[in-house]
Structures are given as C-alpha cells and as structure tokens.
Short mmCIF file of C-alpha atoms in Angstrom, two decimals:
data_model
loop_
_atom_site.label_atom_id
_atom_site.label_comp_id
_atom_site.label_asym_id
_atom_site.label_seq_id
_atom_site.Cartn_x
_atom_site.Cartn_y
_atom_site.Cartn_z
CA MET A 1 0.13 -0.51 -0.25
CA PRO A 2 1.56 3.01 -1.08
CA ASN A 3 2.07 6.17 1.87
CA THR A 4 -0.47 9.05 2.22
CA ILE A 5 0.16 12.22 1.51
CA ALA A 6 -2.17 15.48 2.44
CA VAL A 7 -1.09 19.55 2.92
CA SER A 8 -1.76 21.07 6.54
CA ALA A 9 -1.03 24.27 7.63
CA GLU A 10 1.13 25.03 10.79
CA ASP A 11 -1.45 27.84 12.12
CA THR A 12 -4.68 29.28 11.26
CA ALA A 13 -3.27 32.34 9.49
CA PHE A 14 -1.94 29.98 7.34
CA ILE A 15 -4.65 27.68 6.04
CA ILE A 16 -6.26 29.30 2.96
CA GLU A 17 -2.63 29.10 1.56
CA ALA A 18 -3.15 25.14 2.58
CA LYS A 19 -6.11 24.90 1.35
CA THR A 20 -5.23 26.02 -2.04
CA LEU A 21 -2.11 24.48 -2.52
CA ALA A 22 -3.56 21.23 -1.59
CA GLN A 23 -6.18 21.87 -4.52
CA GLN A 24 -3.16 22.63 -6.77
CA LEU A 25 -1.32 19.40 -6.02
CA GLY A 26 -4.84 17.23 -5.98
CA LEU A 27 -4.31 15.89 -2.75
CA SER A 28 -6.73 16.28 0.45
CA TYR A 29 -6.31 19.47 3.28
CA PHE A 30 -5.95 17.92 7.00
CA ALA A 31 -6.67 20.17 9.91
CA LEU A 32 -3.63 19.62 11.74
CA LYS A 33 -4.54 19.58 16.02
CA SER A 34 -1.99 17.71 17.18
CA PRO A 35 1.77 16.88 17.49
CA LEU A 36 2.21 15.40 14.09
CA LYS A 37 3.92 12.87 16.32
CA PHE A 38 0.42 11.99 16.91
CA VAL A 39 -1.13 12.63 13.48
CA LYS A 40 -2.38 8.43 12.30
CA ASP A 41 -4.53 10.05 9.31
CA TYR A 42 -1.77 10.38 6.90
CA ASP A 43 1.68 8.82 6.54
CA TYR A 44 3.26 12.83 5.47
CA LEU A 45 2.10 16.09 5.68
CA LEU A 46 3.11 18.89 3.08
CA VAL A 47 3.23 22.02 5.43
CA VAL A 48 2.71 25.33 4.66
CA SER A 49 4.60 27.60 7.38
CA SER A 50 5.42 31.16 8.91
CA PHE A 51 8.72 29.13 7.24
CA GLY A 52 7.14 27.78 4.27
CA VAL A 53 6.83 24.53 2.78
CA ALA A 54 7.87 21.31 4.81
CA LEU A 55 7.53 18.16 4.11
CA ALA A 56 7.25 16.10 7.31
CA LYS A 57 6.69 12.62 8.33
CA THR A 58 4.22 11.15 10.44
CA GLY A 59 3.82 9.72 13.88
CA LYS A 60 6.69 8.85 16.44
CA GLY A 61 9.99 9.11 15.87
CA ALA A 62 9.48 10.80 13.07
CA PRO A 63 12.76 12.66 11.89
CA LYS A 64 12.35 16.61 11.32
CA PRO A 65 10.46 17.62 8.27
CA VAL A 66 12.35 18.33 4.88
CA SER A 67 13.01 21.96 2.41
CA VAL A 68 14.62 23.55 -0.09
CA ASP A 69 16.55 25.88 0.99
CA PHE A 70 19.03 27.44 -1.06
CA THR A 71 20.79 30.14 1.71
CA SER A 72 21.99 28.03 4.56
CA GLY A 73 23.30 24.67 5.61
CA ALA A 74 24.91 22.06 3.21
CA VAL A 75 23.85 23.78 0.47
CA ASP A 76 25.37 27.02 1.53
CA HIS A 77 28.08 25.81 2.29
CA ARG A 78 28.21 23.82 -1.08
CA ARG A 79 28.32 27.63 -3.30
CA ARG A 80 30.76 28.27 -0.90
CA PHE A 81 32.97 26.18 -0.11
CA GLY A 82 32.28 23.41 -2.65
CA GLY A 83 35.49 23.43 -5.35
CA GLY A 84 33.69 26.30 -7.74
CA LYS A 85 34.41 24.64 -11.61
CA GLY A 86 36.56 22.39 -10.40
CA GLN A 87 33.76 20.10 -8.63
CA ASP A 88 33.33 16.60 -10.81
CA ILE A 89 29.68 18.16 -11.95
CA ALA A 90 31.15 21.61 -13.91
CA LYS A 91 32.92 18.93 -15.41
CA ALA A 92 30.37 17.02 -17.22
CA VAL A 93 28.53 19.76 -18.09
CA GLY A 94 31.56 20.89 -19.77
CA LEU A 95 32.17 23.99 -17.63
CA ASN A 96 36.02 23.74 -17.88
CA LYS A 97 35.82 24.08 -21.85
CA ARG A 98 32.66 27.37 -22.20
CA GLY A 99 30.87 29.08 -19.63
CA GLN A 100 27.08 30.95 -19.21
CA LEU A 101 25.30 27.46 -20.85
CA ALA A 102 22.54 27.07 -20.69
CA VAL A 103 21.14 23.93 -18.77
CA LEU A 104 17.71 21.78 -18.41
CA ASP A 105 17.51 19.37 -15.24
CA ALA A 106 15.06 17.33 -16.17
CA THR A 107 14.46 15.44 -13.07
CA ALA A 108 15.05 18.57 -10.91
CA GLY A 109 13.68 17.17 -7.65
CA LEU A 110 14.69 19.88 -4.87
CA GLY A 111 17.10 20.97 -7.06
CA ARG A 112 20.58 21.66 -5.03
CA ASP A 113 22.97 20.61 -8.37
CA ALA A 114 20.64 22.86 -10.42
CA PHE A 115 21.86 25.30 -7.33
CA VAL A 116 25.79 24.62 -8.12
CA LEU A 117 25.06 25.08 -11.97
CA ALA A 118 23.24 28.75 -11.72
CA SER A 119 26.18 29.85 -8.84
CA LEU A 120 29.05 28.71 -11.60
CA GLY A 121 27.43 30.83 -14.19
CA CYS A 122 24.59 28.61 -15.76
CA ARG A 123 21.23 29.57 -17.32
CA VAL A 124 18.99 26.26 -15.70
CA HIS A 125 15.50 25.31 -16.60
CA LEU A 126 14.19 23.50 -14.40
CA CYS A 127 11.74 19.76 -14.78
CA GLU A 128 9.94 18.38 -11.47
CA ARG A 129 6.96 16.23 -12.37
CA VAL A 130 6.27 15.07 -9.16
CA GLY A 131 3.89 17.48 -7.76
CA PHE A 132 4.96 18.32 -4.20
CA VAL A 133 8.35 18.48 -5.03
CA ARG A 134 7.55 20.91 -7.36
CA ALA A 135 6.16 22.81 -4.82
CA LEU A 136 8.87 22.41 -2.28
CA LEU A 137 11.20 23.62 -4.81
CA LYS A 138 9.26 26.61 -5.45
CA ASP A 139 8.68 27.27 -2.01
CA GLY A 140 12.90 27.14 -2.23
CA LEU A 141 13.36 29.58 -4.71
CA TYR A 142 10.82 32.26 -3.94
CA ARG A 143 12.89 32.54 -0.74
CA ALA A 144 15.68 32.62 -2.66
CA SER A 145 14.93 35.53 -3.97
CA LEU A 146 14.32 37.20 -1.08
CA ASN A 147 18.48 36.45 0.56
CA GLU A 148 20.23 39.32 -0.80
CA ASP A 149 23.45 36.64 -0.89
CA VAL A 150 21.82 34.75 -3.38
CA ALA A 151 19.28 36.21 -5.04
CA VAL A 152 21.45 36.80 -8.30
CA ILE A 153 21.89 33.06 -8.20
CA SER A 154 18.23 31.60 -8.22
CA GLN A 155 17.35 35.06 -10.58
CA GLU A 156 19.51 32.30 -13.05
CA MET A 157 16.69 29.65 -12.34
CA THR A 158 13.41 29.00 -13.95
CA LEU A 159 11.02 26.20 -12.31
CA LEU A 160 9.11 25.21 -15.54
CA ASP A 161 5.27 24.69 -15.47
CA GLY A 162 5.91 20.49 -17.58
CA ASP A 163 8.33 17.90 -17.75
CA ILE A 164 10.43 16.85 -20.63
CA LYS A 165 7.96 15.70 -22.68
CA THR A 166 6.43 18.89 -22.96
CA LEU A 167 9.16 20.69 -24.37
CA SER A 168 9.90 19.24 -28.14
CA GLY A 169 11.60 21.19 -29.90
CA GLN A 170 13.20 23.26 -27.35
CA GLU A 171 16.86 23.93 -27.86
CA TYR A 172 19.52 23.54 -24.28
CA ASP A 173 23.25 23.77 -24.39
CA VAL A 174 23.95 20.36 -21.85
CA VAL A 175 20.08 18.30 -20.66
CA TYR A 176 20.90 16.86 -16.80
CA LEU A 177 19.34 13.81 -15.55
CA ASP A 178 19.15 12.21 -12.25
CA PRO A 179 16.52 10.57 -12.29
CA MET A 180 15.65 7.90 -9.13
CA PHE A 181 17.48 5.02 -9.07
CA PRO A 182 15.98 1.99 -6.79
CA HIS A 183 16.11 1.33 -2.97
CA MET A 184 19.12 -0.76 -2.16
CA GLU A 185 18.86 -2.15 1.43
CA LYS A 186 22.08 -2.62 1.63
CA SER A 187 22.00 1.34 1.56
CA SER A 188 19.25 1.68 3.69
CA ALA A 189 21.39 2.70 7.09
CA ALA A 190 23.24 6.07 5.17
CA ALA A 191 20.11 7.25 2.72
CA LYS A 192 19.39 10.71 3.16
CA LYS A 193 16.94 11.71 4.82
CA GLU A 194 14.42 13.96 1.78
CA MET A 195 15.42 10.72 -0.44
CA ALA A 196 13.98 8.51 2.06
CA PHE A 197 11.44 10.15 2.33
CA PHE A 198 10.80 11.21 -1.28
CA ARG A 199 11.07 6.55 -2.28
CA ASP A 200 8.10 6.06 0.61
CA LEU A 201 5.83 8.84 -1.77
CA ILE A 202 7.61 8.34 -5.21
CA GLY A 203 9.52 5.31 -5.45
CA ALA A 204 11.95 4.73 -8.64
CA ASP A 205 11.75 6.31 -12.36
CA LEU A 206 10.64 3.28 -13.08
CA ASP A 207 10.28 5.36 -16.71
CA ALA A 208 14.03 6.57 -15.77
CA ASP A 209 15.38 4.50 -19.68
CA GLU A 210 13.34 6.26 -21.56
CA LEU A 211 14.35 9.48 -20.62
CA LEU A 212 17.95 8.95 -22.19
CA PRO A 213 16.43 9.95 -26.04
CA MET A 214 14.10 12.91 -25.13
CA ALA A 215 17.05 14.26 -23.47
CA MET A 216 19.27 13.79 -26.22
CA SER A 217 16.50 15.32 -28.25
CA LEU A 218 17.15 18.40 -26.11
CA ALA A 219 21.08 19.16 -26.01
CA GLN A 220 23.16 20.20 -28.77
CA TYR A 221 25.56 19.37 -26.93
CA ARG A 222 25.94 16.40 -24.26
CA VAL A 223 23.33 15.51 -22.20
CA VAL A 224 25.23 13.99 -18.52
CA VAL A 225 23.73 11.14 -16.46
CA LYS A 226 24.41 10.81 -12.61
CA ARG A 227 23.91 7.61 -12.11
CA PRO A 228 24.78 5.62 -7.97
CA LYS A 229 28.38 3.74 -9.16
CA SER A 230 26.44 0.52 -8.95
CA ALA A 231 23.74 1.19 -11.30
CA PRO A 232 23.12 0.11 -15.29
CA PHE A 233 23.50 2.35 -17.85
CA LEU A 234 20.68 4.39 -18.49
CA ASN A 235 18.28 3.12 -21.77
CA ALA A 236 22.05 0.56 -21.94
CA SER A 237 23.36 2.77 -24.01
CA GLN A 238 26.85 3.50 -23.44
CA PRO A 239 28.37 6.80 -22.52
CA THR A 240 31.37 9.62 -23.96
CA TYR A 241 33.41 8.93 -21.10
CA GLN A 242 32.71 8.67 -17.76
CA LEU A 243 33.39 10.30 -14.06
CA GLU A 244 33.89 8.98 -10.99
CA GLY A 245 33.27 10.11 -7.90
CA LYS A 246 33.61 7.73 -3.86
CA SER A 247 30.04 7.63 -4.11
CA GLY A 248 28.75 7.77 -7.66
CA ARG A 249 29.45 8.71 -11.65
CA PHE A 250 28.14 11.29 -14.34
CA ASP A 251 27.94 9.39 -17.31
CA ILE A 252 28.63 12.41 -20.45
CA TYR A 253 26.95 11.58 -24.33
CA VAL A 254 29.04 13.72 -26.24
CA ILE A 255 26.52 15.18 -29.61
CA LYS A 256 28.75 17.84 -30.13
CA SER A 257 32.28 19.39 -28.66
CA LEU A 258 31.42 22.25 -26.62
CA ASP A 259 34.78 23.77 -27.87
CA THR A 260 33.47 24.10 -31.93
CA GLU A 261 31.30 27.60 -30.94
CA ILE A 262 32.20 30.04 -29.63
#
C-alpha cells in the first residue's frame, strides 16, 4: 500500500494558503490539531508555515521535516566552499570548456545540483513532475529570491510548468538527468532523509530509460546522467565517457564538442 500525503497548515494564518495548495496538487487538506508525532491519518504532511513549505513525516520518532533552502546549511556551504568549477558536476556539463551554458535539469528534485550550476554561471531551467516536490522547489526558489546572498543565483533558475515530455522543439546546451534509482537494502542506513521520504512516496523512476532519448533530442552539445556507481547505463546506452566520484558517477553523452562554436 503506498504511503499517503496531505497538505496542512501550521496554524490558522496559513489555512487558506494550504487549502489552495492542496487543491492545486489534487491532495486532501488535513486540519493539523496535534503535534506531528500523534498524527495517524497520513504518513506525510506538506506543511505550510511562516518558514515556507516543508514535507514532514508523521508518527513517533519521525525525523525533522524536509524543505528546500538555498540560503543556509549544506547547500550554502557547497556554494561557498564546494570547489567551484573544479567540481565533477561542473566538468561533467562542460564548464571547463565554456561558461554560461543553458542547462535543462529535467529531474530537478530539490534543486541542489541546479543551484550549484546556476552559482557557477549557468542559466538553468528546471523540470519537476512530482507535484509536492515541485511545491517544495517553488517555495525554496521564492525564499531564495528574497535573500541578498543568493537572489542573483536564483534569478538564473527558472522552474518550468511541464516535464521534459512537454519540451519538444526546445534546445539547450546541456540536458542534465538524475533519475531516482531503485532503493537498495544495503544502502538504507546511509540513505539521506529526503531521499528516504521520496522513495516512500514516489519510488524509483520506472520510466527513467525513456528520459535519455528525449534528453538527447533537446541537447545541442551533451547529456549528463548522474548515477550511483552500481547503476546500469540509462537505457542500456554506453556513454561517450564517464567521471567517477567516491559514491557515484557522471555518464556523459557527447553530441557535439563544446569547443567547436564560441
């Protein structure tokens, strides 16, 4: 049985906003009248509060809620100290060859990789087809636009209305894919909290193989696929080359060299 999710408001000041969001997402509105640890009606709640929108697991012992925050924590630390264009993701998309690339992040999730690319000078368009994840991302981008440290970066990030299937005829320098990989029991203890949440509610991207040919049709120069080290090639397609890191890899499918046209 799939895990259930509804939308709630932290207090009465946000009830209208929460009900509107529930209607937009096609989810139920749940009146939150007790602490999350006592809620049994739903496995997860998308909670609207003065801090924005957050995904919270209910029940005893649940971890803290997940939200999209580009202004502090690990994301901000990576922006300031992550290694700039020396990072593998920067090399994978080709920033060592050309700057100011137009990138489509077709599986944006919480937007962290897109934010890194935008902070390095890319113009990033983001697609996210899962409604509640998209709501988290939209809220995070809005709050980032109000923060003087990252507002300029957020302006380079555009959240699109549809998913990659709606973008026929569009062109991007690079298309970036990071599909959800099926959960592996051996790695469950080390799984990040938000990934555990998403696996509960979404599962794996069972149509991930279909993304590669669509991405190839939209990219002018290359498609970059982020994969766990043990994962097979997307769509069983051998990449042009790979960049391997400690826990994962980037598979790069070159269509045309970034060195050819300046």
